[in-house]
């Protein structure tokens, strides 16, 4: 597990104009930590989006103490609310979880359009205000991504359970690495399970592995948190199942098989707006298409055939690839 880099004061401070702030203090002075501190400043001063935490100010890199001053977000993290201390008091209902998924996807889509890869997407880095609106935080590992390259070669960093396996194996960071991490977040939102849990079976310690297995077997009842209304509300059953399918695409091992964040955002909005119980939204050829689910076959829903006779990796998946038009890369440390 990564070593803590910062101390964040638990009580908010207040500026002269009345704004409440959170102060983040770097307490380990070494080159790597200072570099991440400066990186976070550089990234956040470029960005303005309602679903990203706002940086109000900072100290100089030459100061004895390195401080970042953020807007104060009072309602904890998504992790707190779905499997942490706050989950017992007031569990998040499905409508709020769906909004969290969409707002987080909106923030990541904005980052990618700004040529920035977050590199540490996880529920602990998704903050919530008192209205449960999303504020994505922690840009210490984020990278500016030149628009004329397909990947950056760099040593893998991030949080276990969320790191793109292709990035981990090949040291190639792309925007699809964030897509993979967001897929894990989607599974957390529908399952209320932790991304890593050593109490689970050894092949399912990573939530991504557990989810892929359940979705391939269409065992959604073993994945989706029943307290959300999965068994009692047909619309919630449909929506959570479709979100699971979107997550499945995000969790593909090959990055070319994953959608972009823009495509994921579009799919999630379509799911939220869907009314027809016979309609399912799928990602195909970089577009979100509306298709009618066929009636169950006599053999049940576990068998689905492609036009070319191959079995799909996921029940509702389509044969699609997103292939980069360029093979240019850049290396860095």
GROMACS .gro file of C-alpha atoms in nm:
model
  333
    1UNK     CA    1   0.000   0.000   0.000
    2UNK     CA    2   0.126   0.351  -0.073
    3UNK     CA    3   0.273   0.544   0.221
    4UNK     CA    4   0.075   0.848   0.328
    5UNK     CA    5   0.226   1.163   0.182
    6UNK     CA    6   0.021   1.439   0.337
    7UNK     CA    7  -0.148   1.541   0.657
    8UNK     CA    8  -0.491   1.691   0.596
    9UNK     CA    9  -0.625   1.891   0.888
   10UNK     CA   10  -0.956   1.741   0.997
   11UNK     CA   11  -1.113   2.073   1.098
   12UNK     CA   12  -1.172   2.334   0.828
   13UNK     CA   13  -1.002   2.670   0.840
   14UNK     CA   14  -1.162   2.994   0.730
   15UNK     CA   15  -1.036   3.268   0.502
   16UNK     CA   16  -1.099   3.635   0.569
   17UNK     CA   17  -1.379   3.635   0.312
   18UNK     CA   18  -1.556   3.358   0.504
   19UNK     CA   19  -1.473   3.066   0.275
   20UNK     CA   20  -1.403   2.739   0.457
   21UNK     CA   21  -1.084   2.566   0.349
   22UNK     CA   22  -0.902   2.237   0.394
   23UNK     CA   23  -0.526   2.257   0.438
   24UNK     CA   24  -0.305   1.979   0.310
   25UNK     CA   25   0.049   1.975   0.451
   26UNK     CA   26   0.339   1.779   0.311
   27UNK     CA   27   0.521   1.626   0.605
   28UNK     CA   28   0.789   1.420   0.431
   29UNK     CA   29   1.042   1.640   0.254
   30UNK     CA   30   1.210   1.447  -0.025
   31UNK     CA   31   1.244   1.504  -0.396
   32UNK     CA   32   0.961   1.269  -0.496
   33UNK     CA   33   0.710   1.423  -0.255
   34UNK     CA   34   0.804   1.779  -0.349
   35UNK     CA   35   0.769   1.687  -0.716
   36UNK     CA   36   0.418   1.555  -0.652
   37UNK     CA   37   0.337   1.869  -0.454
   38UNK     CA   38   0.443   2.091  -0.744
   39UNK     CA   39   0.267   1.864  -0.992
   40UNK     CA   40  -0.063   1.901  -0.806
   41UNK     CA   41  -0.029   2.279  -0.815
   42UNK     CA   42   0.053   2.282  -1.186
   43UNK     CA   43  -0.242   2.059  -1.272
   44UNK     CA   44  -0.504   2.232  -1.059
   45UNK     CA   45  -0.411   2.584  -1.166
   46UNK     CA   46  -0.494   2.481  -1.523
   47UNK     CA   47  -0.839   2.346  -1.442
   48UNK     CA   48  -1.181   2.485  -1.357
   49UNK     CA   49  -1.469   2.240  -1.335
   50UNK     CA   50  -1.758   2.210  -1.091
   51UNK     CA   51  -1.676   1.841  -1.026
   52UNK     CA   52  -1.309   1.904  -0.944
   53UNK     CA   53  -1.189   2.029  -0.607
   54UNK     CA   54  -1.077   2.394  -0.621
   55UNK     CA   55  -0.725   2.493  -0.517
   56UNK     CA   56  -0.733   2.834  -0.346
   57UNK     CA   57  -0.362   2.875  -0.283
   58UNK     CA   58  -0.031   2.727  -0.173
   59UNK     CA   59   0.301   2.812  -0.014
   60UNK     CA   60   0.620   2.858  -0.212
   61UNK     CA   61   0.829   2.550  -0.285
   62UNK     CA   62   1.106   2.724  -0.085
   63UNK     CA   63   0.889   2.753   0.226
   64UNK     CA   64   0.973   2.554   0.537
   65UNK     CA   65   0.624   2.403   0.521
   66UNK     CA   66   0.460   2.300   0.196
   67UNK     CA   67   0.088   2.370   0.218
   68UNK     CA   68  -0.200   2.339  -0.027
   69UNK     CA   69  -0.522   2.526   0.053
   70UNK     CA   70  -0.840   2.378  -0.097
   71UNK     CA   71  -1.208   2.448  -0.078
   72UNK     CA   72  -1.347   2.249   0.214
   73UNK     CA   73  -1.569   1.956   0.110
   74UNK     CA   74  -1.762   1.857   0.424
   75UNK     CA   75  -1.932   1.527   0.348
   76UNK     CA   76  -1.643   1.282   0.330
   77UNK     CA   77  -1.554   1.051   0.045
   78UNK     CA   78  -1.757   0.808  -0.162
   79UNK     CA   79  -1.563   0.527   0.008
   80UNK     CA   80  -1.682   0.654   0.348
   81UNK     CA   81  -2.043   0.635   0.234
   82UNK     CA   82  -2.049   0.298   0.059
   83UNK     CA   83  -1.827   0.080   0.277
   84UNK     CA   84  -1.681   0.308   0.543
   85UNK     CA   85  -1.785   0.471   0.868
   86UNK     CA   86  -2.074   0.667   0.715
   87UNK     CA   87  -2.227   0.366   0.538
   88UNK     CA   88  -2.404   0.240   0.850
   89UNK     CA   89  -2.570   0.570   0.940
   90UNK     CA   90  -2.711   0.670   0.603
   91UNK     CA   91  -2.641   0.432   0.312
   92UNK     CA   92  -2.641   0.600  -0.027
   93UNK     CA   93  -2.957   0.526  -0.225
   94UNK     CA   94  -2.928   0.421  -0.587
   95UNK     CA   95  -3.026   0.758  -0.738
   96UNK     CA   96  -2.739   0.928  -0.554
   97UNK     CA   97  -2.493   0.657  -0.656
   98UNK     CA   98  -2.597   0.694  -1.019
   99UNK     CA   99  -2.542   1.071  -0.998
  100UNK     CA  100  -2.200   1.013  -0.840
  101UNK     CA  101  -2.105   0.785  -1.130
  102UNK     CA  102  -2.213   1.042  -1.388
  103UNK     CA  103  -2.050   1.341  -1.217
  104UNK     CA  104  -1.723   1.151  -1.171
  105UNK     CA  105  -1.730   1.047  -1.537
  106UNK     CA  106  -1.795   1.410  -1.627
  107UNK     CA  107  -1.488   1.522  -1.431
  108UNK     CA  108  -1.265   1.257  -1.589
  109UNK     CA  109  -1.395   1.338  -1.937
  110UNK     CA  110  -1.300   1.702  -1.875
  111UNK     CA  111  -0.953   1.600  -1.756
  112UNK     CA  112  -0.891   1.385  -2.061
  113UNK     CA  113  -1.012   1.662  -2.293
  114UNK     CA  114  -0.754   1.881  -2.116
  115UNK     CA  115  -0.479   1.622  -2.187
  116UNK     CA  116  -0.452   1.520  -1.821
  117UNK     CA  117  -0.456   1.167  -1.681
  118UNK     CA  118  -0.556   1.148  -1.314
  119UNK     CA  119  -0.372   0.819  -1.248
  120UNK     CA  120  -0.526   0.761  -0.903
  121UNK     CA  121  -0.901   0.735  -0.960
  122UNK     CA  122  -1.060   0.569  -0.657
  123UNK     CA  123  -1.354   0.618  -0.422
  124UNK     CA  124  -1.124   0.768  -0.156
  125UNK     CA  125  -1.038   1.048  -0.400
  126UNK     CA  126  -1.401   1.131  -0.482
  127UNK     CA  127  -1.527   1.384  -0.228
  128UNK     CA  128  -1.892   1.474  -0.164
  129UNK     CA  129  -2.045   1.802  -0.058
  130UNK     CA  130  -2.358   1.830   0.155
  131UNK     CA  131  -2.575   1.785  -0.154
  132UNK     CA  132  -2.377   1.471  -0.251
  133UNK     CA  133  -2.225   1.649  -0.550
  134UNK     CA  134  -1.889   1.509  -0.661
  135UNK     CA  135  -1.552   1.679  -0.622
  136UNK     CA  136  -1.266   1.471  -0.761
  137UNK     CA  137  -0.946   1.534  -0.565
  138UNK     CA  138  -0.578   1.440  -0.525
  139UNK     CA  139  -0.379   1.522  -0.836
  140UNK     CA  140  -0.034   1.442  -0.698
  141UNK     CA  141   0.011   1.151  -0.942
  142UNK     CA  142  -0.164   1.315  -1.238
  143UNK     CA  143   0.018   1.357  -1.568
  144UNK     CA  144  -0.003   1.607  -1.848
  145UNK     CA  145  -0.041   1.403  -2.165
  146UNK     CA  146   0.097   1.544  -2.493
  147UNK     CA  147  -0.176   1.538  -2.756
  148UNK     CA  148   0.049   1.390  -3.024
  149UNK     CA  149   0.126   1.062  -2.844
  150UNK     CA  150  -0.073   0.750  -2.762
  151UNK     CA  151   0.093   0.669  -2.431
  152UNK     CA  152   0.354   0.780  -2.180
  153UNK     CA  153   0.611   0.523  -2.067
  154UNK     CA  154   0.646   0.559  -1.691
  155UNK     CA  155   0.674   0.343  -1.381
  156UNK     CA  156   0.330   0.232  -1.257
  157UNK     CA  157   0.184   0.433  -0.971
  158UNK     CA  158  -0.157   0.430  -0.812
  159UNK     CA  159  -0.355   0.231  -0.558
  160UNK     CA  160  -0.376  -0.152  -0.551
  161UNK     CA  161  -0.709  -0.273  -0.681
  162UNK     CA  162  -0.747   0.023  -0.916
  163UNK     CA  163  -0.431   0.012  -1.128
  164UNK     CA  164  -0.475  -0.077  -1.495
  165UNK     CA  165  -0.312  -0.423  -1.534
  166UNK     CA  166  -0.178  -0.336  -1.879
  167UNK     CA  167  -0.015  -0.022  -1.738
  168UNK     CA  168   0.125  -0.230  -1.451
  169UNK     CA  169   0.273  -0.489  -1.688
  170UNK     CA  170   0.383  -0.273  -1.981
  171UNK     CA  171   0.460   0.061  -1.811
  172UNK     CA  172   0.244   0.239  -2.070
  173UNK     CA  173   0.014   0.502  -1.922
  174UNK     CA  174  -0.286   0.612  -2.131
  175UNK     CA  175  -0.623   0.774  -2.072
  176UNK     CA  176  -0.762   0.419  -2.079
  177UNK     CA  177  -0.578   0.360  -1.749
  178UNK     CA  178  -0.822   0.603  -1.585
  179UNK     CA  179  -1.107   0.422  -1.760
  180UNK     CA  180  -1.003   0.094  -1.596
  181UNK     CA  181  -0.987   0.257  -1.251
  182UNK     CA  182  -1.328   0.414  -1.307
  183UNK     CA  183  -1.463   0.069  -1.390
  184UNK     CA  184  -1.363  -0.041  -1.040
  185UNK     CA  185  -1.540   0.265  -0.896
  186UNK     CA  186  -1.858   0.170  -1.085
  187UNK     CA  187  -1.845  -0.180  -0.939
  188UNK     CA  188  -1.802  -0.036  -0.589
  189UNK     CA  189  -2.107   0.184  -0.642
  190UNK     CA  190  -2.332  -0.105  -0.742
  191UNK     CA  191  -2.192  -0.364  -0.500
  192UNK     CA  192  -2.090  -0.163  -0.190
  193UNK     CA  193  -1.779  -0.385  -0.180
  194UNK     CA  194  -1.421  -0.268  -0.131
  195UNK     CA  195  -1.178  -0.262  -0.424
  196UNK     CA  196  -0.944  -0.490  -0.228
  197UNK     CA  197  -1.058  -0.723   0.049
  198UNK     CA  198  -0.823  -0.996   0.172
  199UNK     CA  199  -1.113  -1.172   0.346
  200UNK     CA  200  -1.253  -1.275   0.005
  201UNK     CA  201  -1.142  -1.582  -0.189
  202UNK     CA  202  -0.786  -1.539  -0.312
  203UNK     CA  203  -0.898  -1.513  -0.676
  204UNK     CA  204  -1.149  -1.243  -0.580
  205UNK     CA  205  -0.944  -1.028  -0.343
  206UNK     CA  206  -0.943  -0.771  -0.624
  207UNK     CA  207  -1.299  -0.654  -0.683
  208UNK     CA  208  -1.236  -0.631  -1.058
  209UNK     CA  209  -1.175  -1.006  -1.079
  210UNK     CA  210  -1.486  -1.082  -0.874
  211UNK     CA  211  -1.701  -0.853  -1.089
  212UNK     CA  212  -1.579  -0.991  -1.420
  213UNK     CA  213  -1.659  -1.344  -1.303
  214UNK     CA  214  -2.011  -1.255  -1.188
  215UNK     CA  215  -2.095  -1.050  -1.497
  216UNK     CA  216  -1.973  -1.320  -1.735
  217UNK     CA  217  -2.196  -1.570  -1.552
  218UNK     CA  218  -2.482  -1.317  -1.537
  219UNK     CA  219  -2.484  -1.370  -1.161
  220UNK     CA  220  -2.577  -1.008  -1.098
  221UNK     CA  221  -2.759  -1.105  -0.778
  222UNK     CA  222  -2.419  -1.211  -0.638
  223UNK     CA  223  -2.262  -0.876  -0.728
  224UNK     CA  224  -2.516  -0.598  -0.687
  225UNK     CA  225  -2.605  -0.477  -0.337
  226UNK     CA  226  -2.962  -0.598  -0.280
  227UNK     CA  227  -3.027  -0.313  -0.034
  228UNK     CA  228  -3.030  -0.074  -0.332
  229UNK     CA  229  -3.358  -0.229  -0.449
  230UNK     CA  230  -3.214  -0.477  -0.697
  231UNK     CA  231  -3.468  -0.744  -0.603
  232UNK     CA  232  -3.765  -0.518  -0.529
  233UNK     CA  233  -3.753  -0.247  -0.798
  234UNK     CA  234  -3.738  -0.354  -1.162
  235UNK     CA  235  -3.605  -0.017  -1.281
  236UNK     CA  236  -3.316  -0.032  -1.032
  237UNK     CA  237  -3.247  -0.391  -1.136
  238UNK     CA  238  -3.224  -0.279  -1.499
  239UNK     CA  239  -3.009   0.025  -1.429
  240UNK     CA  240  -2.762  -0.149  -1.198
  241UNK     CA  241  -2.730  -0.436  -1.444
  242UNK     CA  242  -2.657  -0.196  -1.729
  243UNK     CA  243  -2.403  -0.007  -1.518
  244UNK     CA  244  -2.237  -0.342  -1.446
  245UNK     CA  245  -2.211  -0.398  -1.822
  246UNK     CA  246  -2.050  -0.056  -1.871
  247UNK     CA  247  -1.805  -0.137  -1.591
  248UNK     CA  248  -1.728  -0.470  -1.759
  249UNK     CA  249  -1.617  -0.285  -2.072
  250UNK     CA  250  -1.402  -0.049  -1.866
  251UNK     CA  251  -1.232  -0.348  -1.701
  252UNK     CA  252  -1.118  -0.517  -2.021
  253UNK     CA  253  -0.751  -0.621  -1.994
  254UNK     CA  254  -0.663  -0.479  -2.336
  255UNK     CA  255  -0.691  -0.102  -2.339
  256UNK     CA  256  -0.810  -0.099  -2.701
  257UNK     CA  257  -1.121  -0.290  -2.589
  258UNK     CA  258  -1.215  -0.021  -2.336
  259UNK     CA  259  -1.434   0.277  -2.423
  260UNK     CA  260  -1.319   0.635  -2.375
  261UNK     CA  261  -1.444   0.833  -2.078
  262UNK     CA  262  -1.659   1.038  -2.313
  263UNK     CA  263  -1.829   0.720  -2.433
  264UNK     CA  264  -1.872   0.597  -2.076
  265UNK     CA  265  -2.027   0.929  -1.973
  266UNK     CA  266  -2.270   0.916  -2.264
  267UNK     CA  267  -2.368   0.558  -2.180
  268UNK     CA  268  -2.429   0.639  -1.813
  269UNK     CA  269  -2.648   0.937  -1.900
  270UNK     CA  270  -2.850   0.718  -2.136
  271UNK     CA  271  -2.895   0.460  -1.859
  272UNK     CA  272  -3.009   0.726  -1.613
  273UNK     CA  273  -3.260   0.860  -1.865
  274UNK     CA  274  -3.384   0.519  -1.981
  275UNK     CA  275  -3.753   0.448  -1.924
  276UNK     CA  276  -3.827   0.150  -2.145
  277UNK     CA  277  -3.765  -0.175  -1.959
  278UNK     CA  278  -3.690  -0.354  -2.287
  279UNK     CA  279  -3.414  -0.112  -2.381
  280UNK     CA  280  -3.046  -0.157  -2.304
  281UNK     CA  281  -2.766   0.079  -2.398
  282UNK     CA  282  -2.441  -0.056  -2.530
  283UNK     CA  283  -2.116   0.096  -2.649
  284UNK     CA  284  -2.032   0.003  -3.005
  285UNK     CA  285  -1.783   0.150  -3.250
  286UNK     CA  286  -1.733   0.462  -3.037
  287UNK     CA  287  -2.106   0.531  -3.026
  288UNK     CA  288  -2.376   0.467  -2.769
  289UNK     CA  289  -2.650   0.273  -2.944
  290UNK     CA  290  -2.999   0.189  -2.832
  291UNK     CA  291  -3.095  -0.173  -2.889
  292UNK     CA  292  -3.384  -0.392  -2.784
  293UNK     CA  293  -3.295  -0.687  -2.565
  294UNK     CA  294  -3.411  -1.010  -2.734
  295UNK     CA  295  -3.640  -1.247  -2.544
  296UNK     CA  296  -3.464  -1.519  -2.345
  297UNK     CA  297  -3.367  -1.825  -2.543
  298UNK     CA  298  -3.490  -2.171  -2.437
  299UNK     CA  299  -3.142  -2.238  -2.304
  300UNK     CA  300  -3.156  -1.928  -2.084
  301UNK     CA  301  -2.953  -1.609  -2.081
  302UNK     CA  302  -2.615  -1.774  -2.037
  303UNK     CA  303  -2.563  -1.846  -2.405
  304UNK     CA  304  -2.519  -1.561  -2.651
  305UNK     CA  305  -2.386  -1.607  -3.003
  306UNK     CA  306  -2.214  -1.359  -3.228
  307UNK     CA  307  -2.271  -1.328  -3.598
  308UNK     CA  308  -1.939  -1.502  -3.650
  309UNK     CA  309  -2.023  -1.777  -3.403
  310UNK     CA  310  -1.791  -1.668  -3.120
  311UNK     CA  311  -1.913  -1.637  -2.763
  312UNK     CA  312  -1.911  -1.288  -2.615
  313UNK     CA  313  -1.699  -1.219  -2.307
  314UNK     CA  314  -2.003  -1.051  -2.149
  315UNK     CA  315  -2.371  -1.133  -2.203
  316UNK     CA  316  -2.464  -0.802  -2.363
  317UNK     CA  317  -2.124  -0.708  -2.498
  318UNK     CA  318  -2.057  -0.624  -2.859
  319UNK     CA  319  -1.755  -0.694  -3.073
  320UNK     CA  320  -1.592  -0.358  -3.072
  321UNK     CA  321  -1.241  -0.215  -3.051
  322UNK     CA  322  -1.114   0.136  -3.005
  323UNK     CA  323  -0.786   0.154  -3.194
  324UNK     CA  324  -0.552   0.452  -3.168
  325UNK     CA  325  -0.479   0.624  -3.496
  326UNK     CA  326  -0.120   0.685  -3.394
  327UNK     CA  327   0.149   0.473  -3.236
  328UNK     CA  328   0.366   0.758  -3.113
  329UNK     CA  329   0.483   0.734  -2.755
  330UNK     CA  330   0.687   0.927  -2.503
  331UNK     CA  331   0.903   0.799  -2.218
  332UNK     CA  332   0.952   0.953  -1.878
  333UNK     CA  333   1.050   0.859  -1.530
   0.00000   0.00000   0.00000
